[in-house]
PDB file of C-alpha atoms in Angstrom:
ATOM      1  CA  SER A   1      46.007  -2.357 -14.956  1.00  0.00           C
ATOM      2  CA  SER A   2      45.031  -5.614 -13.260  1.00  0.00           C
ATOM      3  CA  GLY A   3      44.481  -3.746  -9.957  1.00  0.00           C
ATOM      4  CA  ILE A   4      41.997  -1.428 -11.658  1.00  0.00           C
ATOM      5  CA  ASN A   5      40.162  -4.404 -13.185  1.00  0.00           C
ATOM      6  CA  ALA A   6      40.001  -6.105  -9.765  1.00  0.00           C
ATOM      7  CA  GLU A   7      38.561  -2.953  -8.173  1.00  0.00           C
ATOM      8  CA  TYR A   8      36.102  -2.599 -11.031  1.00  0.00           C
ATOM      9  CA  GLY A   9      35.018  -6.235 -10.578  1.00  0.00           C
ATOM     10  CA  GLU A  10      34.530  -5.713  -6.844  1.00  0.00           C
ATOM     11  CA  ASP A  11      32.423  -2.600  -7.517  1.00  0.00           C
ATOM     12  CA  LYS A  12      30.250  -4.579  -9.932  1.00  0.00           C
ATOM     13  CA  GLU A  13      29.790  -7.344  -7.342  1.00  0.00           C
ATOM     14  CA  GLN A  14      28.841  -4.814  -4.648  1.00  0.00           C
ATOM     15  CA  GLU A  15      26.393  -3.169  -7.050  1.00  0.00           C
ATOM     16  CA  ALA A  16      24.813  -6.535  -7.853  1.00  0.00           C
ATOM     17  CA  GLU A  17      24.518  -7.362  -4.136  1.00  0.00           C
ATOM     18  CA  ALA A  18      22.914  -3.966  -3.437  1.00  0.00           C
ATOM     19  CA  ARG A  19      20.396  -4.519  -6.260  1.00  0.00           C
ATOM     20  CA  ALA A  20      19.583  -7.992  -4.928  1.00  0.00           C
ATOM     21  CA  ARG A  21      19.068  -6.605  -1.388  1.00  0.00           C
ATOM     22  CA  ALA A  22      16.834  -3.805  -2.723  1.00  0.00           C
ATOM     23  CA  LYS A  23      14.797  -6.344  -4.698  1.00  0.00           C
ATOM     24  CA  ASN A  24      14.420  -8.545  -1.609  1.00  0.00           C
ATOM     25  CA  ILE A  25      13.363  -5.549   0.510  1.00  0.00           C
ATOM     26  CA  LYS A  26      10.775  -4.521  -2.104  1.00  0.00           C
ATOM     27  CA  LYS A  27       9.452  -8.100  -2.245  1.00  0.00           C
ATOM     28  CA  LEU A  28       9.270  -8.219   1.573  1.00  0.00           C
ATOM     29  CA  MET A  29       7.440  -4.872   1.731  1.00  0.00           C
ATOM     30  CA  ASP A  30       4.937  -6.100  -0.875  1.00  0.00           C
ATOM     31  CA  GLU A  31       4.381  -9.300   1.096  1.00  0.00           C
ATOM     32  CA  VAL A  32       3.931  -7.437   4.396  1.00  0.00           C
ATOM     33  CA  GLY A  33       1.698  -4.869   2.651  1.00  0.00           C
ATOM     34  CA  ARG A  34      -0.591  -7.595   1.262  1.00  0.00           C
ATOM     35  CA  TYR A  35      -0.801  -9.239   4.674  1.00  0.00           C
ATOM     36  CA  LEU A  36      -1.532  -6.008   6.532  1.00  0.00           C
ATOM     37  CA  GLN A  37      -4.122  -4.888   3.986  1.00  0.00           C
ATOM     38  CA  ALA A  38      -5.970  -8.172   4.524  1.00  0.00           C
ATOM     39  CA  GLU A  39      -5.671  -8.156   8.333  1.00  0.00           C
ATOM     40  CA  VAL A  40      -6.122  -4.538   9.432  1.00  0.00           C
ATOM     41  CA  ILE A  41      -9.699  -3.547  10.220  1.00  0.00           C
ATOM     42  CA  VAL A  42     -10.836  -0.583   8.111  1.00  0.00           C
ATOM     43  CA  THR A  43     -13.676   1.879   8.642  1.00  0.00           C
ATOM     44  CA  GLU A  44     -15.599   4.013   6.139  1.00  0.00           C
ATOM     45  CA  GLY A  45     -14.867   7.727   5.983  1.00  0.00           C
ATOM     46  CA  LYS A  46     -15.010  10.650   3.569  1.00  0.00           C
ATOM     47  CA  THR A  47     -12.568  12.950   1.853  1.00  0.00           C
ATOM     48  CA  LYS A  48     -13.313  15.718  -0.592  1.00  0.00           C
ATOM     49  CA  ASP A  49     -12.831  13.130  -3.373  1.00  0.00           C
ATOM     50  CA  GLY A  50     -15.379  10.657  -2.009  1.00  0.00           C
ATOM     51  CA  LYS A  51     -15.672   7.694   0.336  1.00  0.00           C
ATOM     52  CA  ILE A  52     -12.577   5.945   1.625  1.00  0.00           C
ATOM     53  CA  LYS A  53     -11.658   3.109   3.963  1.00  0.00           C
ATOM     54  CA  TYR A  54      -9.244   4.130   6.690  1.00  0.00           C
ATOM     55  CA  PHE A  55      -7.430   2.549   9.639  1.00  0.00           C
ATOM     56  CA  SER A  56      -5.554   3.793  12.689  1.00  0.00           C
ATOM     57  CA  GLY A  57      -1.803   3.676  13.147  1.00  0.00           C
ATOM     58  CA  ALA A  58      -2.190   1.639  16.331  1.00  0.00           C
ATOM     59  CA  SER A  59      -4.243  -1.058  14.578  1.00  0.00           C
ATOM     60  CA  LEU A  60      -1.568  -1.387  11.868  1.00  0.00           C
ATOM     61  CA  VAL A  61       1.174  -1.823  14.488  1.00  0.00           C
ATOM     62  CA  ASP A  62      -0.978  -4.345  16.403  1.00  0.00           C
ATOM     63  CA  ALA A  63      -1.527  -6.387  13.236  1.00  0.00           C
ATOM     64  CA  LEU A  64       2.195  -6.336  12.407  1.00  0.00           C
ATOM     65  CA  LEU A  65       3.148  -7.447  15.922  1.00  0.00           C
ATOM     66  CA  ALA A  66       0.567 -10.269  15.813  1.00  0.00           C
ATOM     67  CA  SER A  67       1.848 -11.475  12.435  1.00  0.00           C
ATOM     68  CA  GLN A  68       4.584 -13.956  11.595  1.00  0.00           C
ATOM     69  CA  TRP A  69       7.018 -11.019  11.522  1.00  0.00           C
ATOM     70  CA  GLY A  70       6.269 -10.329  15.183  1.00  0.00           C
ATOM     71  CA  GLU A  71       7.900 -13.657  15.958  1.00  0.00           C
ATOM     72  CA  GLN A  72      11.495 -14.669  15.259  1.00  0.00           C
ATOM     73  CA  ASN A  73      11.861 -14.542  11.470  1.00  0.00           C
ATOM     74  CA  ASP A  74      14.855 -14.508   9.112  1.00  0.00           C
ATOM     75  CA  ASP A  75      13.502 -11.814   6.777  1.00  0.00           C
ATOM     76  CA  LEU A  76      12.090  -9.322   9.269  1.00  0.00           C
ATOM     77  CA  PHE A  77      11.805  -9.390  13.034  1.00  0.00           C
ATOM     78  CA  VAL A  78       9.560  -6.805  14.648  1.00  0.00           C
ATOM     79  CA  GLU A  79       9.929  -7.178  18.407  1.00  0.00           C
ATOM     80  CA  THR A  80       8.600  -3.895  19.832  1.00  0.00           C
ATOM     81  CA  ARG A  81       6.038  -1.262  18.892  1.00  0.00           C
ATOM     82  CA  GLU A  82       8.932   1.076  18.064  1.00  0.00           C
ATOM     83  CA  ASP A  83      10.374  -1.498  15.606  1.00  0.00           C
ATOM     84  CA  ALA A  84       6.946  -1.880  14.016  1.00  0.00           C
ATOM     85  CA  ALA A  85       6.470   1.899  13.783  1.00  0.00           C
ATOM     86  CA  GLU A  86       9.916   2.240  12.169  1.00  0.00           C
ATOM     87  CA  PHE A  87       9.048  -0.433   9.591  1.00  0.00           C
ATOM     88  CA  CYS A  88       5.680   1.249   8.964  1.00  0.00           C
ATOM     89  CA  THR A  89       7.537   4.523   8.328  1.00  0.00           C
ATOM     90  CA  GLY A  90       9.317   2.658   5.517  1.00  0.00           C
ATOM     91  CA  LEU A  91       5.959   1.467   4.173  1.00  0.00           C
ATOM     92  CA  LEU A  92       4.662   5.055   4.347  1.00  0.00           C
ATOM     93  CA  SER A  93       7.704   6.428   2.517  1.00  0.00           C
ATOM     94  CA  ASN A  94       7.202   3.764  -0.186  1.00  0.00           C
ATOM     95  CA  GLU A  95       3.599   4.984  -0.486  1.00  0.00           C
ATOM     96  CA  LEU A  96       1.807   1.776   0.454  1.00  0.00           C
ATOM     97  CA  PHE A  97      -0.577   3.975   2.432  1.00  0.00           C
ATOM     98  CA  ILE A  98      -1.282   7.690   2.866  1.00  0.00           C
ATOM     99  CA  ALA A  99      -1.629   9.703   6.069  1.00  0.00           C
ATOM    100  CA  LEU A 100      -4.956  11.410   6.790  1.00  0.00           C
ATOM    101  CA  ARG A 101      -5.850  14.368   8.980  1.00  0.00           C
ATOM    102  CA  THR A 102      -9.299  14.563  10.578  1.00  0.00           C
ATOM    103  CA  LYS A 103     -11.208  17.748   9.956  1.00  0.00           C
ATOM    104  CA  ILE A 104     -11.607  19.661  13.226  1.00  0.00           C
ATOM    105  CA  LYS A 105     -14.848  21.465  13.968  1.00  0.00           C
ATOM    106  CA  LYS A 106     -15.232  24.354  16.409  1.00  0.00           C
ATOM    107  CA  ARG A 107     -18.073  24.214  18.913  1.00  0.00           C
ATOM    108  CA  ILE A 108     -19.476  27.083  20.979  1.00  0.00           C
ATOM    109  CA  THR A 109     -20.033  26.276  24.672  1.00  0.00           C
ATOM    110  CA  ASP A 110     -21.606  28.764  27.118  1.00  0.00           C
ATOM    111  CA  GLY A 111     -21.054  31.737  24.839  1.00  0.00           C
ATOM    112  CA  SER A 112     -17.277  31.263  24.662  1.00  0.00           C
ATOM    113  CA  TYR A 113     -15.396  29.867  21.707  1.00  0.00           C
ATOM    114  CA  GLU A 114     -13.611  26.646  22.434  1.00  0.00           C
ATOM    115  CA  GLY A 115     -11.836  24.406  19.940  1.00  0.00           C
ATOM    116  CA  THR A 116     -12.808  20.775  20.334  1.00  0.00           C
ATOM    117  CA  VAL A 117     -12.496  17.753  18.143  1.00  0.00           C
ATOM    118  CA  GLN A 118     -15.898  16.339  17.307  1.00  0.00           C
ATOM    119  CA  LYS A 119     -16.010  12.642  18.159  1.00  0.00           C
ATOM    120  CA  ASN A 120     -18.085  10.431  15.870  1.00  0.00           C
ATOM    121  CA  LYS A 121     -17.885   7.252  17.920  1.00  0.00           C
ATOM    122  CA  LYS A 122     -21.612   7.195  18.744  1.00  0.00           C
ATOM    123  CA  SER A 123     -22.969   8.737  15.556  1.00  0.00           C
ATOM    124  CA  SER A 124     -23.388   6.803  12.323  1.00  0.00           C
ATOM    125  CA  LYS A 125     -21.855   9.613  10.258  1.00  0.00           C
ATOM    126  CA  PRO A 126     -18.398   8.783   8.883  1.00  0.00           C
ATOM    127  CA  LEU A 127     -15.430  10.945   9.844  1.00  0.00           C
ATOM    128  CA  LYS A 128     -14.201  13.510   7.314  1.00  0.00           C
ATOM    129  CA  PHE A 129     -10.533  13.655   6.365  1.00  0.00           C
ATOM    130  CA  ASP A 130      -7.960  15.626   4.438  1.00  0.00           C
ATOM    131  CA  VAL A 131      -5.116  13.767   2.721  1.00  0.00           C
ATOM    132  CA  VAL A 132      -1.620  14.588   4.021  1.00  0.00           C
ATOM    133  CA  ASN A 133       0.790  14.170   1.099  1.00  0.00           C
ATOM    134  CA  ASP A 134       3.964  15.241   2.895  1.00  0.00           C
ATOM    135  CA  ALA A 135       3.837  12.908   5.923  1.00  0.00           C
ATOM    136  CA  GLU A 136       7.321  11.550   6.542  1.00  0.00           C
ATOM    137  CA  GLU A 137       6.931   9.600   9.768  1.00  0.00           C
ATOM    138  CA  PHE A 138       4.439   6.953  10.831  1.00  0.00           C
ATOM    139  CA  ILE A 139       2.654   7.724  14.108  1.00  0.00           C
ATOM    140  CA  ASP A 140       1.601   4.773  16.269  1.00  0.00           C
ATOM    141  CA  SER A 141      -1.618   6.224  17.689  1.00  0.00           C
ATOM    142  CA  PRO A 142      -5.309   5.329  17.675  1.00  0.00           C
ATOM    143  CA  GLU A 143      -5.960   9.006  16.789  1.00  0.00           C
ATOM    144  CA  GLN A 144      -3.752   9.027  13.642  1.00  0.00           C
ATOM    145  CA  PHE A 145      -5.427   7.582  10.557  1.00  0.00           C
ATOM    146  CA  TYR A 146      -4.148   6.226   7.248  1.00  0.00           C
ATOM    147  CA  MET A 147      -5.662   5.074   3.954  1.00  0.00           C
ATOM    148  CA  TRP A 148      -4.328   2.240   1.769  1.00  0.00           C
ATOM    149  CA  LYS A 149      -2.803   3.272  -1.537  1.00  0.00           C
ATOM    150  CA  TYR A 150      -1.347  -0.164  -2.199  1.00  0.00           C
ATOM    151  CA  SER A 151      -3.559  -2.402  -4.309  1.00  0.00           C
ATOM    152  CA  PRO A 152      -2.047  -5.670  -5.509  1.00  0.00           C
ATOM    153  CA  MET A 153      -3.274  -7.101  -8.797  1.00  0.00           C
ATOM    154  CA  GLY A 154      -5.798  -9.881  -8.358  1.00  0.00           C
ATOM    155  CA  ILE A 155      -5.942 -13.092 -10.376  1.00  0.00           C
ATOM    156  CA  TRP A 156      -8.844 -11.827 -12.478  1.00  0.00           C
ATOM    157  CA  ALA A 157      -6.823  -8.804 -13.568  1.00  0.00           C
ATOM    158  CA  TRP A 158      -4.091 -11.145 -14.816  1.00  0.00           C
ATOM    159  CA  ILE A 159      -6.604 -13.403 -16.607  1.00  0.00           C
ATOM    160  CA  ILE A 160      -8.359 -10.468 -18.301  1.00  0.00           C
ATOM    161  CA  GLY A 161      -5.033  -8.891 -19.271  1.00  0.00           C
ATOM    162  CA  ILE A 162      -3.739 -12.105 -20.834  1.00  0.00           C
ATOM    163  CA  GLY A 163      -7.074 -12.592 -22.629  1.00  0.00           C
ATOM    164  CA  VAL A 164      -6.964  -9.082 -24.106  1.00  0.00           C
ATOM    165  CA  LEU A 165      -3.335  -9.580 -25.164  1.00  0.00           C
ATOM    166  CA  MET A 166      -4.167 -12.884 -26.875  1.00  0.00           C
ATOM    167  CA  GLY A 167      -7.158 -11.243 -28.618  1.00  0.00           C
ATOM    168  CA  VAL A 168      -4.962  -8.440 -29.972  1.00  0.00           C
ATOM    169  CA  VAL A 169      -2.376 -10.927 -31.256  1.00  0.00           C
ATOM    170  CA  ALA A 170      -5.130 -13.021 -32.875  1.00  0.00           C
ATOM    171  CA  MET A 171      -6.559  -9.892 -34.588  1.00  0.00           C
ATOM    172  CA  ALA A 172      -3.118  -8.958 -35.900  1.00  0.00           C
ATOM    173  CA  LEU A 173      -2.727 -12.444 -37.387  1.00  0.00           C
ATOM    174  CA  VAL A 174      -6.057 -12.390 -39.311  1.00  0.00           C
ATOM    175  CA  PRO A 175      -4.281 -12.054 -42.696  1.00  0.00           C
ATOM    176  CA  VAL A 176      -2.460 -15.368 -42.164  1.00  0.00           C
ATOM    177  CA  TRP A 177      -5.550 -17.288 -41.060  1.00  0.00           C
ATOM    178  CA  PRO A 178      -6.935 -19.939 -43.445  1.00  0.00           C
ATOM    179  CA  GLY A 179      -9.529 -18.606 -45.907  1.00  0.00           C
ATOM    180  CA  GLN A 180     -12.513 -20.295 -44.246  1.00  0.00           C
ATOM    181  CA  ALA A 181     -11.559 -18.868 -40.823  1.00  0.00           C
ATOM    182  CA  GLN A 182     -11.258 -15.376 -42.338  1.00  0.00           C
ATOM    183  CA  ILE A 183     -14.737 -15.669 -43.908  1.00  0.00           C
ATOM    184  CA  ALA A 184     -16.201 -16.950 -40.614  1.00  0.00           C
ATOM    185  CA  PHE A 185     -14.526 -14.091 -38.745  1.00  0.00           C
ATOM    186  CA  GLN A 186     -16.128 -11.550 -41.090  1.00  0.00           C
ATOM    187  CA  TYR A 187     -19.590 -12.724 -39.985  1.00  0.00           C
ATOM    188  CA  ILE A 188     -18.807 -12.269 -36.288  1.00  0.00           C
TER     189      ILE A 188
END
């Protein structure tokens, strides 16, 4: 009986350690996501749903390698482009960003049909994209594009949320307010 209890205790400890590691990994991914979202250069584009801001896979890897995690670090150490791409695959699978596919246009040259990708580097028109929902692997390429899905809550969102919550609690407590405050509230 005591052997079973010891095994059960060890299982609980291992479970607690696994939860702590998962929480630390999630916190690290959020921290890296916030950093990368602030540092990666984005460009305007279009999808069928409207305008978006996109970035290339290569620029995300470059930003990660130039960050504090590109140097020796206890939490995460990204030494090579392959390490960075592997970490970015984890960010992609956790849906911090979404893969995009550029729309390809066919162009006729000299009477024959030839499939070419239309480059918009010189034109002011934004590129058009389709969202790829089933992308499983991050591609480190200047020709592969992604769009941020991750949006951390700003300080104003917290302030407004707390203000609304306090207003709701104050409204619920109107019956216990002093009589003069209730009369003054009726005029507002």
